[in-house]
Amino acid sequence: MSIVVTGATGHLGRHVVEQLIEKVPAEQVTAVVRTPEKAADLAAKGVKIAVADYNSPETFDGLFAAGDKVLLISGNEFDKGRPAQHQVVIDAAKAAGVALLAYTSAPGTLTAALADDHRATEKALLASGLPYSLLRNGWYNENYTENLAPALEYGAVVQAAGDGRISSAARADYAAAAVAVLTGEGHENSTYELGGDEPWGFAEYAAELSKQTGKEIAYSPVSVEAYTEILTGAGLPGPFAAILAGVDASIEKGELVVSTGDLSRLTGRPATPIAASIEAALKG
């Protein structure tokens, strides 16, 4: 029996693998990657490396074994039909008879286009008959703190979220929740709505940035259309810019406020507040 993590060298996957090997022997963990060179550090720690690609179904043949627990981390190739990519993993997991397939989804309240692929994958996973755990991850603190340069340069936080609030947490928090499910018992056929403990709005975010940097930074709310143009002007592909702007529209409607407490319950500790992630990002 092993614990298998797909997308293991991505931002979230790496956190998951590194936290897993603190709890179980490294040889019980398999990291599924497309580029083995990127996983050299994990291999050096004793993690098994498997090379497979969501776009090449045959690469998953025989990758899973009966009794494995698998974490399917959602793909980030929005233009390549993510539900079909995820189906490849679901089919391989069913053929092997895995003990649990956990999937990183999106909050059940989210109606933005971003959620469509997740809903389709959830439907496929439930239809498979596999023991499942839906990890409906809220937004990551790092979605904002990893790109502070524009806000610091222009003295403005620009979003299309109005006065909406968001229950975000750090990637490491969501990884810890996944590790708890993969290493614990009794998580079969479960759904967890995961998010930070204290929702915040972008006016508060701008105020926290001002406080920590000593610079005057204000929140400048714009329309979804204007925000889409700003993102495309910054070099993002149009379809992806529209997806991100759509998430802001959902934030304004309160769809990314998560009040279940599932995240801190699974991890056994409070979620990382946005102020702590800002502080970490500024220290660089």
PDB file of C-alpha atoms in Angstrom:
ATOM      1  CA  MET A   1       0.000   0.000   0.000  1.00  0.00           C
ATOM      2  CA  SER A   2       1.252   3.432  -0.869  1.00  0.00           C
ATOM      3  CA  ILE A   3      -0.019   6.971  -0.927  1.00  0.00           C
ATOM      4  CA  VAL A   4       0.091   8.362  -4.447  1.00  0.00           C
ATOM      5  CA  VAL A   5       0.059  12.098  -5.202  1.00  0.00           C
ATOM      6  CA  THR A   6      -0.494  13.375  -8.753  1.00  0.00           C
ATOM      7  CA  GLY A   7       0.841  16.774  -9.796  1.00  0.00           C
ATOM      8  CA  ALA A   8       3.423  16.268  -7.079  1.00  0.00           C
ATOM      9  CA  THR A   9       5.854  18.989  -8.129  1.00  0.00           C
ATOM     10  CA  GLY A  10       3.199  21.696  -8.389  1.00  0.00           C
ATOM     11  CA  HIS A  11       2.746  24.358  -5.715  1.00  0.00           C
ATOM     12  CA  LEU A  12       0.229  22.333  -3.711  1.00  0.00           C
ATOM     13  CA  GLY A  13       1.573  18.871  -4.532  1.00  0.00           C
ATOM     14  CA  ARG A  14       5.048  19.614  -3.233  1.00  0.00           C
ATOM     15  CA  HIS A  15       3.594  20.781   0.083  1.00  0.00           C
ATOM     16  CA  VAL A  16       1.551  17.573   0.301  1.00  0.00           C
ATOM     17  CA  VAL A  17       4.496  15.257  -0.375  1.00  0.00           C
ATOM     18  CA  GLU A  18       6.819  17.082   2.016  1.00  0.00           C
ATOM     19  CA  GLN A  19       4.197  16.933   4.784  1.00  0.00           C
ATOM     20  CA  LEU A  20       3.379  13.277   4.040  1.00  0.00           C
ATOM     21  CA  ILE A  21       6.956  12.119   4.584  1.00  0.00           C
ATOM     22  CA  GLU A  22       6.887  13.726   8.007  1.00  0.00           C
ATOM     23  CA  LYS A  23       4.066  11.289   8.897  1.00  0.00           C
ATOM     24  CA  VAL A  24       4.828   8.082   6.974  1.00  0.00           C
ATOM     25  CA  PRO A  25       8.020   6.465   5.642  1.00  0.00           C
ATOM     26  CA  ALA A  26       9.087   8.106   2.374  1.00  0.00           C
ATOM     27  CA  GLU A  27       9.102   4.770   0.530  1.00  0.00           C
ATOM     28  CA  GLN A  28       5.330   4.558   1.093  1.00  0.00           C
ATOM     29  CA  VAL A  29       4.816   7.761  -0.916  1.00  0.00           C
ATOM     30  CA  THR A  30       4.718   7.882  -4.713  1.00  0.00           C
ATOM     31  CA  ALA A  31       4.996  11.255  -6.440  1.00  0.00           C
ATOM     32  CA  VAL A  32       3.468  11.320  -9.919  1.00  0.00           C
ATOM     33  CA  VAL A  33       5.244  13.885 -12.110  1.00  0.00           C
ATOM     34  CA  ARG A  34       5.638  14.784 -15.744  1.00  0.00           C
ATOM     35  CA  THR A  35       9.249  15.949 -15.401  1.00  0.00           C
ATOM     36  CA  PRO A  36      11.278  13.667 -13.104  1.00  0.00           C
ATOM     37  CA  GLU A  37      14.115  16.193 -12.879  1.00  0.00           C
ATOM     38  CA  LYS A  38      11.816  18.500 -10.936  1.00  0.00           C
ATOM     39  CA  ALA A  39      11.329  15.755  -8.342  1.00  0.00           C
ATOM     40  CA  ALA A  40      15.021  14.971  -7.830  1.00  0.00           C
ATOM     41  CA  ASP A  41      14.962  16.428  -4.317  1.00  0.00           C
ATOM     42  CA  LEU A  42      11.961  14.264  -3.391  1.00  0.00           C
ATOM     43  CA  ALA A  43      13.638  11.154  -4.824  1.00  0.00           C
ATOM     44  CA  ALA A  44      16.716  11.947  -2.731  1.00  0.00           C
ATOM     45  CA  LYS A  45      14.503  11.780   0.362  1.00  0.00           C
ATOM     46  CA  GLY A  46      13.320   8.281  -0.579  1.00  0.00           C
ATOM     47  CA  VAL A  47      10.023   9.159  -2.281  1.00  0.00           C
ATOM     48  CA  LYS A  48       9.126   6.894  -5.207  1.00  0.00           C
ATOM     49  CA  ILE A  49       8.815   8.801  -8.483  1.00  0.00           C
ATOM     50  CA  ALA A  50       6.369   7.787 -11.231  1.00  0.00           C
ATOM     51  CA  VAL A  51       6.288   9.585 -14.572  1.00  0.00           C
ATOM     52  CA  ALA A  52       2.807  10.086 -16.043  1.00  0.00           C
ATOM     53  CA  ASP A  53       0.848  12.750 -17.888  1.00  0.00           C
ATOM     54  CA  TYR A  54      -2.891  13.461 -17.720  1.00  0.00           C
ATOM     55  CA  ASN A  55      -2.788  13.894 -21.516  1.00  0.00           C
ATOM     56  CA  SER A  56      -1.386  10.383 -22.083  1.00  0.00           C
ATOM     57  CA  PRO A  57      -3.766   7.833 -20.528  1.00  0.00           C
ATOM     58  CA  GLU A  58      -1.435   4.896 -21.164  1.00  0.00           C
ATOM     59  CA  THR A  59       1.142   6.397 -18.779  1.00  0.00           C
ATOM     60  CA  PHE A  60      -1.212   5.656 -15.889  1.00  0.00           C
ATOM     61  CA  ASP A  61      -1.532   1.951 -16.776  1.00  0.00           C
ATOM     62  CA  GLY A  62      -0.404  -0.079 -13.764  1.00  0.00           C
ATOM     63  CA  LEU A  63       0.603   3.019 -11.826  1.00  0.00           C
ATOM     64  CA  PHE A  64      -1.846   2.400  -8.981  1.00  0.00           C
ATOM     65  CA  ALA A  65      -2.166  -0.761  -6.906  1.00  0.00           C
ATOM     66  CA  ALA A  66      -5.051  -2.233  -4.910  1.00  0.00           C
ATOM     67  CA  GLY A  67      -5.296  -0.554  -1.523  1.00  0.00           C
ATOM     68  CA  ASP A  68      -3.491   2.631  -2.550  1.00  0.00           C
ATOM     69  CA  LYS A  69      -4.749   5.985  -1.365  1.00  0.00           C
ATOM     70  CA  VAL A  70      -4.560   8.508  -4.195  1.00  0.00           C
ATOM     71  CA  LEU A  71      -4.680  12.293  -4.201  1.00  0.00           C
ATOM     72  CA  LEU A  72      -5.780  13.651  -7.576  1.00  0.00           C
ATOM     73  CA  ILE A  73      -4.639  17.266  -7.669  1.00  0.00           C
ATOM     74  CA  SER A  74      -6.671  19.106 -10.292  1.00  0.00           C
ATOM     75  CA  GLY A  75      -4.751  20.008 -13.436  1.00  0.00           C
ATOM     76  CA  ASN A  76      -4.003  23.595 -14.394  1.00  0.00           C
ATOM     77  CA  GLU A  77      -4.241  23.265 -18.176  1.00  0.00           C
ATOM     78  CA  PHE A  78      -7.555  25.072 -18.543  1.00  0.00           C
ATOM     79  CA  ASP A  79      -7.409  24.822 -22.334  1.00  0.00           C
ATOM     80  CA  LYS A  80      -6.986  21.039 -22.519  1.00  0.00           C
ATOM     81  CA  GLY A  81     -10.261  19.794 -21.047  1.00  0.00           C
ATOM     82  CA  ARG A  82      -9.506  19.141 -17.400  1.00  0.00           C
ATOM     83  CA  PRO A  83     -12.459  16.781 -16.734  1.00  0.00           C
ATOM     84  CA  ALA A  84     -11.157  14.418 -19.432  1.00  0.00           C
ATOM     85  CA  GLN A  85      -7.656  14.618 -17.931  1.00  0.00           C
ATOM     86  CA  HIS A  86      -9.016  13.822 -14.481  1.00  0.00           C
ATOM     87  CA  GLN A  87     -11.106  10.957 -15.914  1.00  0.00           C
ATOM     88  CA  VAL A  88      -7.839   9.260 -16.907  1.00  0.00           C
ATOM     89  CA  VAL A  89      -6.808   9.102 -13.248  1.00  0.00           C
ATOM     90  CA  ILE A  90     -10.267   8.027 -12.077  1.00  0.00           C
ATOM     91  CA  ASP A  91     -10.350   5.189 -14.620  1.00  0.00           C
ATOM     92  CA  ALA A  92      -6.860   3.979 -13.674  1.00  0.00           C
ATOM     93  CA  ALA A  93      -7.723   4.154  -9.972  1.00  0.00           C
ATOM     94  CA  LYS A  94     -10.926   2.150 -10.514  1.00  0.00           C
ATOM     95  CA  ALA A  95      -9.098  -0.489 -12.545  1.00  0.00           C
ATOM     96  CA  ALA A  96      -6.589  -0.897  -9.722  1.00  0.00           C
ATOM     97  CA  GLY A  97      -9.136  -0.973  -6.914  1.00  0.00           C
ATOM     98  CA  VAL A  98      -7.651   1.830  -4.838  1.00  0.00           C
ATOM     99  CA  ALA A  99      -8.844   2.284  -1.258  1.00  0.00           C
ATOM    100  CA  LEU A 100      -9.516   6.018  -1.558  1.00  0.00           C
ATOM    101  CA  LEU A 101      -9.384   8.676  -4.270  1.00  0.00           C
ATOM    102  CA  ALA A 102      -9.240  12.199  -2.863  1.00  0.00           C
ATOM    103  CA  TYR A 103      -9.729  15.114  -5.243  1.00  0.00           C
ATOM    104  CA  THR A 104      -8.864  18.801  -4.819  1.00  0.00           C
ATOM    105  CA  SER A 105     -12.060  20.532  -5.881  1.00  0.00           C
ATOM    106  CA  ALA A 106     -13.610  23.978  -5.366  1.00  0.00           C
ATOM    107  CA  PRO A 107     -16.125  25.219  -2.771  1.00  0.00           C
ATOM    108  CA  GLY A 108     -19.634  23.911  -3.331  1.00  0.00           C
ATOM    109  CA  THR A 109     -20.972  27.476  -3.263  1.00  0.00           C
ATOM    110  CA  LEU A 110     -18.785  28.630  -6.172  1.00  0.00           C
ATOM    111  CA  THR A 111     -20.753  29.243  -9.393  1.00  0.00           C
ATOM    112  CA  ALA A 112     -17.936  30.899 -11.385  1.00  0.00           C
ATOM    113  CA  ALA A 113     -16.815  29.187 -14.603  1.00  0.00           C
ATOM    114  CA  LEU A 114     -13.725  27.988 -12.730  1.00  0.00           C
ATOM    115  CA  ALA A 115     -15.964  25.560 -10.819  1.00  0.00           C
ATOM    116  CA  ASP A 116     -17.419  23.849 -13.919  1.00  0.00           C
ATOM    117  CA  ASP A 117     -14.469  21.488 -14.408  1.00  0.00           C
ATOM    118  CA  HIS A 118     -14.522  20.600 -10.718  1.00  0.00           C
ATOM    119  CA  ARG A 119     -18.237  19.795 -10.730  1.00  0.00           C
ATOM    120  CA  ALA A 120     -17.778  17.591 -13.789  1.00  0.00           C
ATOM    121  CA  THR A 121     -14.888  15.760 -12.116  1.00  0.00           C
ATOM    122  CA  GLU A 122     -16.855  15.294  -8.890  1.00  0.00           C
ATOM    123  CA  LYS A 123     -19.729  13.812 -10.918  1.00  0.00           C
ATOM    124  CA  ALA A 124     -17.343  11.401 -12.657  1.00  0.00           C
ATOM    125  CA  LEU A 125     -15.747  10.395  -9.369  1.00  0.00           C
ATOM    126  CA  LEU A 126     -19.094   9.666  -7.736  1.00  0.00           C
ATOM    127  CA  ALA A 127     -20.208   7.717 -10.816  1.00  0.00           C
ATOM    128  CA  SER A 128     -17.075   5.557 -10.631  1.00  0.00           C
ATOM    129  CA  GLY A 129     -18.168   3.948  -7.380  1.00  0.00           C
ATOM    130  CA  LEU A 130     -14.699   4.487  -5.881  1.00  0.00           C
ATOM    131  CA  PRO A 131     -14.387   5.428  -2.202  1.00  0.00           C
ATOM    132  CA  TYR A 132     -13.839   9.185  -2.492  1.00  0.00           C
ATOM    133  CA  SER A 133     -13.022  12.295  -0.516  1.00  0.00           C
ATOM    134  CA  LEU A 134     -13.829  15.685  -2.016  1.00  0.00           C
ATOM    135  CA  LEU A 135     -11.427  18.313  -0.727  1.00  0.00           C
ATOM    136  CA  ARG A 136     -13.210  21.472  -1.794  1.00  0.00           C
ATOM    137  CA  ASN A 137     -10.339  23.905  -1.410  1.00  0.00           C
ATOM    138  CA  GLY A 138     -11.119  27.587  -1.044  1.00  0.00           C
ATOM    139  CA  TRP A 139      -8.870  30.263  -2.456  1.00  0.00           C
ATOM    140  CA  TYR A 140      -5.165  30.366  -1.553  1.00  0.00           C
ATOM    141  CA  ASN A 141      -3.561  33.299   0.279  1.00  0.00           C
ATOM    142  CA  GLU A 142      -0.706  32.948  -2.187  1.00  0.00           C
ATOM    143  CA  ASN A 143      -3.013  33.810  -5.099  1.00  0.00           C
ATOM    144  CA  TYR A 144      -2.597  37.370  -3.841  1.00  0.00           C
ATOM    145  CA  THR A 145       0.624  37.442  -1.829  1.00  0.00           C
ATOM    146  CA  GLU A 146       2.786  35.864  -4.552  1.00  0.00           C
ATOM    147  CA  ASN A 147       2.322  38.929  -6.741  1.00  0.00           C
ATOM    148  CA  LEU A 148       2.554  41.967  -4.499  1.00  0.00           C
ATOM    149  CA  ALA A 149       4.726  43.974  -6.899  1.00  0.00           C
ATOM    150  CA  PRO A 150       1.910  45.794  -8.776  1.00  0.00           C
ATOM    151  CA  ALA A 151       0.124  46.810  -5.565  1.00  0.00           C
ATOM    152  CA  LEU A 152       3.379  48.075  -4.056  1.00  0.00           C
ATOM    153  CA  GLU A 153       4.390  49.867  -7.254  1.00  0.00           C
ATOM    154  CA  TYR A 154       1.064  51.604  -7.902  1.00  0.00           C
ATOM    155  CA  GLY A 155      -0.161  51.930  -4.324  1.00  0.00           C
ATOM    156  CA  ALA A 156      -3.404  50.161  -5.195  1.00  0.00           C
ATOM    157  CA  VAL A 157      -5.022  46.759  -4.848  1.00  0.00           C
ATOM    158  CA  VAL A 158      -7.187  46.375  -7.947  1.00  0.00           C
ATOM    159  CA  GLN A 159      -9.896  43.687  -7.968  1.00  0.00           C
ATOM    160  CA  ALA A 160     -13.432  43.265  -9.259  1.00  0.00           C
ATOM    161  CA  ALA A 161     -14.798  41.891  -5.991  1.00  0.00           C
ATOM    162  CA  GLY A 162     -16.607  44.945  -4.603  1.00  0.00           C
ATOM    163  CA  ASP A 163     -17.067  44.610  -0.850  1.00  0.00           C
ATOM    164  CA  GLY A 164     -17.078  40.818  -1.049  1.00  0.00           C
ATOM    165  CA  ARG A 165     -15.234  38.741   1.493  1.00  0.00           C
ATOM    166  CA  ILE A 166     -13.118  35.625   1.100  1.00  0.00           C
ATOM    167  CA  SER A 167     -12.103  32.754   3.409  1.00  0.00           C
ATOM    168  CA  SER A 168      -8.618  32.053   2.113  1.00  0.00           C
ATOM    169  CA  ALA A 169      -5.817  30.051   3.710  1.00  0.00           C
ATOM    170  CA  ALA A 170      -2.225  29.145   2.877  1.00  0.00           C
ATOM    171  CA  ARG A 171      -1.389  26.312   0.479  1.00  0.00           C
ATOM    172  CA  ALA A 172       0.378  24.542   3.340  1.00  0.00           C
ATOM    173  CA  ASP A 173      -2.937  24.498   5.243  1.00  0.00           C
ATOM    174  CA  TYR A 174      -4.810  22.821   2.403  1.00  0.00           C
ATOM    175  CA  ALA A 175      -1.911  20.382   2.005  1.00  0.00           C
ATOM    176  CA  ALA A 176      -2.143  19.523   5.699  1.00  0.00           C
ATOM    177  CA  ALA A 177      -5.862  18.772   5.293  1.00  0.00           C
ATOM    178  CA  ALA A 178      -5.093  16.444   2.375  1.00  0.00           C
ATOM    179  CA  VAL A 179      -2.393  14.704   4.427  1.00  0.00           C
ATOM    180  CA  ALA A 180      -4.858  14.226   7.303  1.00  0.00           C
ATOM    181  CA  VAL A 181      -7.317  12.534   4.923  1.00  0.00           C
ATOM    182  CA  LEU A 182      -4.646  10.396   3.227  1.00  0.00           C
ATOM    183  CA  THR A 183      -3.087   9.180   6.470  1.00  0.00           C
ATOM    184  CA  GLY A 184      -6.226   8.999   8.629  1.00  0.00           C
ATOM    185  CA  GLU A 185      -9.173   6.634   8.817  1.00  0.00           C
ATOM    186  CA  GLY A 186     -12.869   7.044   8.127  1.00  0.00           C
ATOM    187  CA  HIS A 187     -12.648   9.590   5.294  1.00  0.00           C
ATOM    188  CA  GLU A 188     -14.311   7.404   2.659  1.00  0.00           C
ATOM    189  CA  ASN A 189     -17.213   9.051   0.809  1.00  0.00           C
ATOM    190  CA  SER A 190     -16.693  12.410   2.496  1.00  0.00           C
ATOM    191  CA  THR A 191     -16.931  16.029   1.372  1.00  0.00           C
ATOM    192  CA  TYR A 192     -14.982  18.778   3.112  1.00  0.00           C
ATOM    193  CA  GLU A 193     -15.595  22.473   2.507  1.00  0.00           C
ATOM    194  CA  LEU A 194     -12.193  23.999   3.221  1.00  0.00           C
ATOM    195  CA  GLY A 195     -11.350  27.640   3.876  1.00  0.00           C
ATOM    196  CA  GLY A 196      -9.701  30.024   6.292  1.00  0.00           C
ATOM    197  CA  ASP A 197     -11.073  30.796   9.738  1.00  0.00           C
ATOM    198  CA  GLU A 198     -11.629  34.534   9.287  1.00  0.00           C
ATOM    199  CA  PRO A 199     -13.043  35.962   6.039  1.00  0.00           C
ATOM    200  CA  TRP A 200     -11.518  39.230   4.832  1.00  0.00           C
ATOM    201  CA  GLY A 201     -12.215  41.858   2.186  1.00  0.00           C
ATOM    202  CA  PHE A 202      -9.850  43.664  -0.139  1.00  0.00           C
ATOM    203  CA  ALA A 203     -10.110  46.959   1.745  1.00  0.00           C
ATOM    204  CA  GLU A 204      -8.740  45.118   4.785  1.00  0.00           C
ATOM    205  CA  TYR A 205      -6.110  43.453   2.594  1.00  0.00           C
ATOM    206  CA  ALA A 206      -4.945  46.840   1.298  1.00  0.00           C
ATOM    207  CA  ALA A 207      -4.888  48.208   4.861  1.00  0.00           C
ATOM    208  CA  GLU A 208      -2.763  45.271   6.009  1.00  0.00           C
ATOM    209  CA  LEU A 209      -0.359  45.831   3.118  1.00  0.00           C
ATOM    210  CA  SER A 210      -0.128  49.514   4.100  1.00  0.00           C
ATOM    211  CA  LYS A 211       0.532  48.593   7.712  1.00  0.00           C
ATOM    212  CA  GLN A 212       3.280  46.097   6.907  1.00  0.00           C
ATOM    213  CA  THR A 213       5.052  48.132   4.223  1.00  0.00           C
ATOM    214  CA  GLY A 214       4.563  51.662   5.562  1.00  0.00           C
ATOM    215  CA  LYS A 215       3.267  52.648   2.118  1.00  0.00           C
ATOM    216  CA  GLU A 216      -0.148  54.120   1.383  1.00  0.00           C
ATOM    217  CA  ILE A 217      -2.013  51.376  -0.451  1.00  0.00           C
ATOM    218  CA  ALA A 218      -5.736  51.649  -1.219  1.00  0.00           C
ATOM    219  CA  TYR A 219      -8.297  49.218  -2.565  1.00  0.00           C
ATOM    220  CA  SER A 220      -9.543  50.209  -5.998  1.00  0.00           C
ATOM    221  CA  PRO A 221     -12.610  48.156  -6.990  1.00  0.00           C
ATOM    222  CA  VAL A 222     -13.286  47.946 -10.727  1.00  0.00           C
ATOM    223  CA  SER A 223     -15.854  46.221 -12.943  1.00  0.00           C
ATOM    224  CA  VAL A 224     -15.383  42.638 -14.098  1.00  0.00           C
ATOM    225  CA  GLU A 225     -14.898  43.926 -17.642  1.00  0.00           C
ATOM    226  CA  ALA A 226     -12.240  46.421 -16.604  1.00  0.00           C
ATOM    227  CA  TYR A 227     -10.440  43.794 -14.520  1.00  0.00           C
ATOM    228  CA  THR A 228     -10.456  41.366 -17.445  1.00  0.00           C
ATOM    229  CA  GLU A 229      -8.822  44.063 -19.594  1.00  0.00           C
ATOM    230  CA  ILE A 230      -6.223  44.760 -16.908  1.00  0.00           C
ATOM    231  CA  LEU A 231      -5.319  41.073 -16.719  1.00  0.00           C
ATOM    232  CA  THR A 232      -5.073  40.635 -20.483  1.00  0.00           C
ATOM    233  CA  GLY A 233      -2.994  43.832 -20.615  1.00  0.00           C
ATOM    234  CA  ALA A 234      -0.641  42.193 -18.126  1.00  0.00           C
ATOM    235  CA  GLY A 235      -0.186  39.291 -20.533  1.00  0.00           C
ATOM    236  CA  LEU A 236      -2.733  36.718 -19.379  1.00  0.00           C
ATOM    237  CA  PRO A 237      -4.582  34.809 -22.107  1.00  0.00           C
ATOM    238  CA  GLY A 238      -8.100  36.152 -22.585  1.00  0.00           C
ATOM    239  CA  PRO A 239      -9.982  32.997 -21.511  1.00  0.00           C
ATOM    240  CA  PHE A 240      -7.934  32.655 -18.324  1.00  0.00           C
ATOM    241  CA  ALA A 241      -8.333  36.366 -17.531  1.00  0.00           C
ATOM    242  CA  ALA A 242     -12.093  35.939 -17.859  1.00  0.00           C
ATOM    243  CA  ILE A 243     -12.022  32.957 -15.477  1.00  0.00           C
ATOM    244  CA  LEU A 244     -10.120  34.943 -12.836  1.00  0.00           C
ATOM    245  CA  ALA A 245     -12.414  37.953 -13.211  1.00  0.00           C
ATOM    246  CA  GLY A 246     -15.362  35.594 -12.862  1.00  0.00           C
ATOM    247  CA  VAL A 247     -13.997  34.413  -9.527  1.00  0.00           C
ATOM    248  CA  ASP A 248     -13.948  38.041  -8.349  1.00  0.00           C
ATOM    249  CA  ALA A 249     -17.620  38.342  -9.300  1.00  0.00           C
ATOM    250  CA  SER A 250     -18.262  35.266  -7.156  1.00  0.00           C
ATOM    251  CA  ILE A 251     -16.312  36.789  -4.267  1.00  0.00           C
ATOM    252  CA  GLU A 252     -18.551  39.849  -4.441  1.00  0.00           C
ATOM    253  CA  LYS A 253     -21.564  37.527  -4.103  1.00  0.00           C
ATOM    254  CA  GLY A 254     -20.033  35.834  -1.048  1.00  0.00           C
ATOM    255  CA  GLU A 255     -19.413  32.519  -2.767  1.00  0.00           C
ATOM    256  CA  LEU A 256     -15.878  32.123  -1.392  1.00  0.00           C
ATOM    257  CA  VAL A 257     -16.832  32.552   2.243  1.00  0.00           C
ATOM    258  CA  VAL A 258     -16.439  29.147   3.893  1.00  0.00           C
ATOM    259  CA  SER A 259     -17.810  28.847   7.417  1.00  0.00           C
ATOM    260  CA  THR A 260     -17.669  25.092   8.076  1.00  0.00           C
ATOM    261  CA  GLY A 261     -14.447  25.054  10.109  1.00  0.00           C
ATOM    262  CA  ASP A 262     -13.505  21.834   8.234  1.00  0.00           C
ATOM    263  CA  LEU A 263      -9.976  23.020   7.436  1.00  0.00           C
ATOM    264  CA  SER A 264      -8.855  23.766  10.981  1.00  0.00           C
ATOM    265  CA  ARG A 265     -10.665  20.646  12.225  1.00  0.00           C
ATOM    266  CA  LEU A 266      -8.802  18.388   9.793  1.00  0.00           C
ATOM    267  CA  THR A 267      -5.417  19.976  10.413  1.00  0.00           C
ATOM    268  CA  GLY A 268      -5.855  20.385  14.162  1.00  0.00           C
ATOM    269  CA  ARG A 269      -4.652  23.985  14.074  1.00  0.00           C
ATOM    270  CA  PRO A 270      -5.883  27.426  13.019  1.00  0.00           C
ATOM    271  CA  ALA A 271      -5.608  28.322   9.336  1.00  0.00           C
ATOM    272  CA  THR A 272      -2.887  30.779   8.321  1.00  0.00           C
ATOM    273  CA  PRO A 273      -4.332  34.319   8.318  1.00  0.00           C
ATOM    274  CA  ILE A 274      -3.786  36.537   5.286  1.00  0.00           C
ATOM    275  CA  ALA A 275      -1.642  38.918   7.383  1.00  0.00           C
ATOM    276  CA  ALA A 276       0.848  36.108   8.089  1.00  0.00           C
ATOM    277  CA  SER A 277       1.081  35.232   4.390  1.00  0.00           C
ATOM    278  CA  ILE A 278       1.652  38.920   3.527  1.00  0.00           C
ATOM    279  CA  GLU A 279       4.432  39.045   6.118  1.00  0.00           C
ATOM    280  CA  ALA A 280       6.066  35.901   4.714  1.00  0.00           C
ATOM    281  CA  ALA A 281       5.851  37.220   1.147  1.00  0.00           C
ATOM    282  CA  LEU A 282       7.405  40.571   2.057  1.00  0.00           C
ATOM    283  CA  LYS A 283      10.312  38.790   3.708  1.00  0.00           C
ATOM    284  CA  GLY A 284      10.711  36.983   0.398  1.00  0.00           C
TER     285      GLY A 284
END
